[in-house]
């Protein structure tokens, strides 16, 4: 089943062996972002392609507000460290029905299943609050996130549609100012 398949992957991602077997190394290169250890964009595509039961599922597209300020003030090394801090926050808050991906740069995706509209809104609000209060840098430089949310339906259940719609919704959030979330088509 999809759930079992995802659990197996999450289990493998969270376990790091000292003598990592070759196939796991290949697995990590293919499915894990090398900086953050989160799933990659390609893994998200794979997960969406595997979708059979997508009722009560959502994709959140998350873009960091003010990330450039970190690189400009402290340099790229600290910028990278901040991305790792966010990813560690994701990993430490992992729940059975939430999966995190780094799409590239300062953009992330969160795939949530067994959620309703109210729960996904709560999750978006919590995520915004937690990133704004992540550490001294986020507080000092007023870092936040903009989020776009797409409910997975018959119309949206392919990878490109999901990414494009949630990306569009995220840009709508940006136009409202930092720390906002927007539902696609709602």
mmCIF file of C-alpha atoms in Angstrom:
data_model
loop_
_atom_site.group_PDB
_atom_site.id
_atom_site.type_symbol
_atom_site.label_atom_id
_atom_site.label_comp_id
_atom_site.label_asym_id
_atom_site.label_seq_id
_atom_site.Cartn_x
_atom_site.Cartn_y
_atom_site.Cartn_z
ATOM 1 C CA UNK A 1 0.000 0.000 0.000
ATOM 2 C CA UNK A 2 0.993 3.618 -0.489
ATOM 3 C CA UNK A 3 1.240 4.222 3.256
ATOM 4 C CA UNK A 4 3.546 1.257 3.765
ATOM 5 C CA UNK A 5 5.661 2.326 0.794
ATOM 6 C CA UNK A 6 6.051 5.858 2.187
ATOM 7 C CA UNK A 7 6.854 4.555 5.658
ATOM 8 C CA UNK A 8 9.585 2.330 4.281
ATOM 9 C CA UNK A 9 11.120 5.312 2.516
ATOM 10 C CA UNK A 10 10.860 7.578 5.557
ATOM 11 C CA UNK A 11 12.409 4.854 7.676
ATOM 12 C CA UNK A 12 15.340 4.528 5.313
ATOM 13 C CA UNK A 13 15.843 8.269 5.045
ATOM 14 C CA UNK A 14 15.991 8.750 8.798
ATOM 15 C CA UNK A 15 18.461 5.935 9.367
ATOM 16 C CA UNK A 16 22.058 6.768 8.584
ATOM 17 C CA UNK A 17 24.520 3.892 8.693
ATOM 18 C CA UNK A 18 28.256 4.254 9.124
ATOM 19 C CA UNK A 19 28.889 1.507 6.582
ATOM 20 C CA UNK A 20 26.163 2.457 4.184
ATOM 21 C CA UNK A 21 25.458 -0.249 1.593
ATOM 22 C CA UNK A 22 25.867 0.749 -2.069
ATOM 23 C CA UNK A 23 22.152 0.561 -2.891
ATOM 24 C CA UNK A 24 21.329 2.840 0.038
ATOM 25 C CA UNK A 25 23.950 5.344 -1.150
ATOM 26 C CA UNK A 26 22.327 5.268 -4.589
ATOM 27 C CA UNK A 27 18.966 5.593 -2.885
ATOM 28 C CA UNK A 28 20.126 8.634 -0.918
ATOM 29 C CA UNK A 29 21.589 10.329 -3.992
ATOM 30 C CA UNK A 30 18.376 9.725 -5.903
ATOM 31 C CA UNK A 31 15.787 10.491 -3.248
ATOM 32 C CA UNK A 32 17.518 12.676 -0.677
ATOM 33 C CA UNK A 33 18.643 16.253 -1.012
ATOM 34 C CA UNK A 34 22.355 16.262 -0.159
ATOM 35 C CA UNK A 35 22.286 19.474 1.909
ATOM 36 C CA UNK A 36 19.155 18.912 3.979
ATOM 37 C CA UNK A 37 18.487 15.119 3.865
ATOM 38 C CA UNK A 38 14.880 15.889 2.921
ATOM 39 C CA UNK A 39 13.251 14.178 -0.042
ATOM 40 C CA UNK A 40 14.007 15.705 -3.460
ATOM 41 C CA UNK A 41 11.698 17.159 -6.101
ATOM 42 C CA UNK A 42 12.080 13.890 -8.070
ATOM 43 C CA UNK A 43 10.900 11.926 -5.048
ATOM 44 C CA UNK A 44 7.806 14.112 -4.805
ATOM 45 C CA UNK A 45 7.086 13.328 -8.455
ATOM 46 C CA UNK A 46 7.489 9.635 -7.715
ATOM 47 C CA UNK A 47 5.189 9.821 -4.688
ATOM 48 C CA UNK A 48 2.504 11.676 -6.639
ATOM 49 C CA UNK A 49 2.778 9.230 -9.536
ATOM 50 C CA UNK A 50 2.173 6.403 -7.034
ATOM 51 C CA UNK A 51 -0.949 8.068 -5.650
ATOM 52 C CA UNK A 52 -3.972 5.822 -5.628
ATOM 53 C CA UNK A 53 -5.956 7.149 -2.735
ATOM 54 C CA UNK A 54 -5.565 10.912 -2.581
ATOM 55 C CA UNK A 55 -8.735 11.875 -0.735
ATOM 56 C CA UNK A 56 -8.084 14.325 2.097
ATOM 57 C CA UNK A 57 -4.589 15.076 0.774
ATOM 58 C CA UNK A 58 -2.878 18.399 0.104
ATOM 59 C CA UNK A 59 0.360 19.821 -1.208
ATOM 60 C CA UNK A 60 1.790 22.882 0.521
ATOM 61 C CA UNK A 61 4.361 24.879 -1.449
ATOM 62 C CA UNK A 62 6.582 26.735 1.026
ATOM 63 C CA UNK A 63 8.904 29.597 0.107
ATOM 64 C CA UNK A 64 11.067 31.390 2.670
ATOM 65 C CA UNK A 65 10.360 35.122 2.951
ATOM 66 C CA UNK A 66 13.550 37.143 3.352
ATOM 67 C CA UNK A 67 16.016 34.330 2.701
ATOM 68 C CA UNK A 68 18.172 36.620 0.550
ATOM 69 C CA UNK A 69 18.683 38.829 3.607
ATOM 70 C CA UNK A 70 20.446 35.953 5.389
ATOM 71 C CA UNK A 71 22.859 35.379 2.493
ATOM 72 C CA UNK A 72 23.443 39.126 2.070
ATOM 73 C CA UNK A 73 24.141 39.764 5.749
ATOM 74 C CA UNK A 74 25.881 36.538 6.849
ATOM 75 C CA UNK A 75 27.011 34.786 3.652
ATOM 76 C CA UNK A 76 25.954 31.604 1.880
ATOM 77 C CA UNK A 77 27.382 29.231 4.471
ATOM 78 C CA UNK A 78 25.042 30.621 7.125
ATOM 79 C CA UNK A 79 22.251 30.656 4.524
ATOM 80 C CA UNK A 80 22.820 26.942 3.926
ATOM 81 C CA UNK A 81 22.921 26.330 7.665
ATOM 82 C CA UNK A 82 19.543 28.069 7.969
ATOM 83 C CA UNK A 83 18.083 25.718 5.334
ATOM 84 C CA UNK A 84 19.467 22.798 7.342
ATOM 85 C CA UNK A 85 17.896 24.248 10.530
ATOM 86 C CA UNK A 86 14.502 24.413 8.810
ATOM 87 C CA UNK A 87 14.918 20.874 7.500
ATOM 88 C CA UNK A 88 15.867 19.595 10.954
ATOM 89 C CA UNK A 89 12.734 21.253 12.299
ATOM 90 C CA UNK A 90 10.738 19.354 9.641
ATOM 91 C CA UNK A 91 12.457 16.060 10.421
ATOM 92 C CA UNK A 92 12.010 16.495 14.188
ATOM 93 C CA UNK A 93 8.309 17.214 13.716
ATOM 94 C CA UNK A 94 7.729 14.330 11.330
ATOM 95 C CA UNK A 95 4.270 12.757 11.630
ATOM 96 C CA UNK A 96 2.899 9.678 9.906
ATOM 97 C CA UNK A 97 0.759 11.734 7.495
ATOM 98 C CA UNK A 98 3.206 14.511 6.582
ATOM 99 C CA UNK A 99 6.180 14.301 4.194
ATOM 100 C CA UNK A 100 8.710 17.056 3.503
ATOM 101 C CA UNK A 101 10.646 17.802 0.314
ATOM 102 C CA UNK A 102 13.231 20.366 -0.691
ATOM 103 C CA UNK A 103 12.342 21.531 -4.182
ATOM 104 C CA UNK A 104 15.556 23.544 -4.522
ATOM 105 C CA UNK A 105 16.926 26.850 -3.235
ATOM 106 C CA UNK A 106 14.725 28.059 -0.402
ATOM 107 C CA UNK A 107 11.596 26.278 -1.631
ATOM 108 C CA UNK A 108 10.020 23.267 0.040
ATOM 109 C CA UNK A 109 6.951 21.119 -0.449
ATOM 110 C CA UNK A 110 4.901 19.422 2.242
ATOM 111 C CA UNK A 111 2.663 16.524 1.278
ATOM 112 C CA UNK A 112 -0.112 16.008 3.835
ATOM 113 C CA UNK A 113 -2.656 13.199 3.840
ATOM 114 C CA UNK A 114 -5.447 12.312 6.282
ATOM 115 C CA UNK A 115 -6.107 16.062 6.606
ATOM 116 C CA UNK A 116 -9.186 18.245 6.186
ATOM 117 C CA UNK A 117 -9.293 21.964 5.284
ATOM 118 C CA UNK A 118 -9.268 23.032 8.926
ATOM 119 C CA UNK A 119 -6.259 20.829 9.761
ATOM 120 C CA UNK A 120 -4.247 21.995 6.747
ATOM 121 C CA UNK A 121 -4.938 25.633 7.669
ATOM 122 C CA UNK A 122 -3.804 24.962 11.240
ATOM 123 C CA UNK A 123 -0.661 23.284 9.909
ATOM 124 C CA UNK A 124 0.093 26.249 7.637
ATOM 125 C CA UNK A 125 -0.395 28.722 10.514
ATOM 126 C CA UNK A 126 1.801 26.626 12.806
ATOM 127 C CA UNK A 127 4.506 26.340 10.155
ATOM 128 C CA UNK A 128 4.554 30.113 9.642
ATOM 129 C CA UNK A 129 4.743 30.719 13.402
ATOM 130 C CA UNK A 130 7.474 28.114 13.928
ATOM 131 C CA UNK A 131 9.716 29.398 11.119
ATOM 132 C CA UNK A 132 9.316 33.007 12.304
ATOM 133 C CA UNK A 133 10.479 31.819 15.734
ATOM 134 C CA UNK A 134 12.970 29.196 14.540
ATOM 135 C CA UNK A 135 16.115 30.880 15.836
ATOM 136 C CA UNK A 136 17.863 34.210 16.428
ATOM 137 C CA UNK A 137 18.434 34.806 12.726
ATOM 138 C CA UNK A 138 14.783 34.350 11.784
ATOM 139 C CA UNK A 139 13.750 36.747 14.561
ATOM 140 C CA UNK A 140 16.472 39.316 13.848
ATOM 141 C CA UNK A 141 15.913 39.410 10.059
ATOM 142 C CA UNK A 142 12.119 38.942 10.156
ATOM 143 C CA UNK A 143 12.225 35.680 8.235
ATOM 144 C CA UNK A 144 8.908 34.011 7.528
ATOM 145 C CA UNK A 145 7.362 31.742 4.884
ATOM 146 C CA UNK A 146 4.735 32.149 2.187
ATOM 147 C CA UNK A 147 2.604 29.074 1.575
ATOM 148 C CA UNK A 148 0.410 27.936 -1.322
ATOM 149 C CA UNK A 149 -1.949 25.022 -0.728
ATOM 150 C CA UNK A 150 -3.585 22.750 -3.303
ATOM 151 C CA UNK A 151 -6.096 20.070 -2.352
ATOM 152 C CA UNK A 152 -5.402 16.904 -4.340
ATOM 153 C CA UNK A 153 -8.437 16.083 -6.465
ATOM 154 C CA UNK A 154 -9.183 14.305 -9.737
ATOM 155 C CA UNK A 155 -8.386 17.604 -11.506
ATOM 156 C CA UNK A 156 -5.101 18.286 -9.703
ATOM 157 C CA UNK A 157 -3.652 14.851 -9.004
ATOM 158 C CA UNK A 158 -0.697 14.955 -11.380
ATOM 159 C CA UNK A 159 2.718 16.272 -10.434
ATOM 160 C CA UNK A 160 2.909 19.300 -12.748
ATOM 161 C CA UNK A 161 -0.603 20.505 -11.956
ATOM 162 C CA UNK A 162 -0.044 20.155 -8.212
ATOM 163 C CA UNK A 163 3.249 21.988 -8.300
ATOM 164 C CA UNK A 164 2.011 24.740 -10.621
ATOM 165 C CA UNK A 165 -1.212 25.400 -8.708
ATOM 166 C CA UNK A 166 0.435 25.447 -5.287
ATOM 167 C CA UNK A 167 3.260 27.598 -6.675
ATOM 168 C CA UNK A 168 0.653 30.057 -8.049
ATOM 169 C CA UNK A 169 -1.113 30.116 -4.682
ATOM 170 C CA UNK A 170 2.234 30.706 -2.944
ATOM 171 C CA UNK A 171 2.864 33.752 -5.177
ATOM 172 C CA UNK A 172 -0.597 35.054 -4.271
ATOM 173 C CA UNK A 173 0.471 34.742 -0.622
ATOM 174 C CA UNK A 174 3.630 36.763 -1.358
ATOM 175 C CA UNK A 175 1.540 39.618 -2.768
ATOM 176 C CA UNK A 176 -0.312 39.814 0.574
ATOM 177 C CA UNK A 177 2.952 40.246 2.506
ATOM 178 C CA UNK A 178 5.121 37.849 4.492
ATOM 179 C CA UNK A 179 3.807 34.923 6.507
ATOM 180 C CA UNK A 180 0.590 34.284 4.586
ATOM 181 C CA UNK A 181 -1.011 31.165 3.124
ATOM 182 C CA UNK A 182 -3.424 30.874 0.205
ATOM 183 C CA UNK A 183 -5.584 28.033 -1.033
ATOM 184 C CA UNK A 184 -5.546 27.455 -4.766
ATOM 185 C CA UNK A 185 -9.048 27.942 -6.205
ATOM 186 C CA UNK A 186 -10.852 28.543 -2.976
#
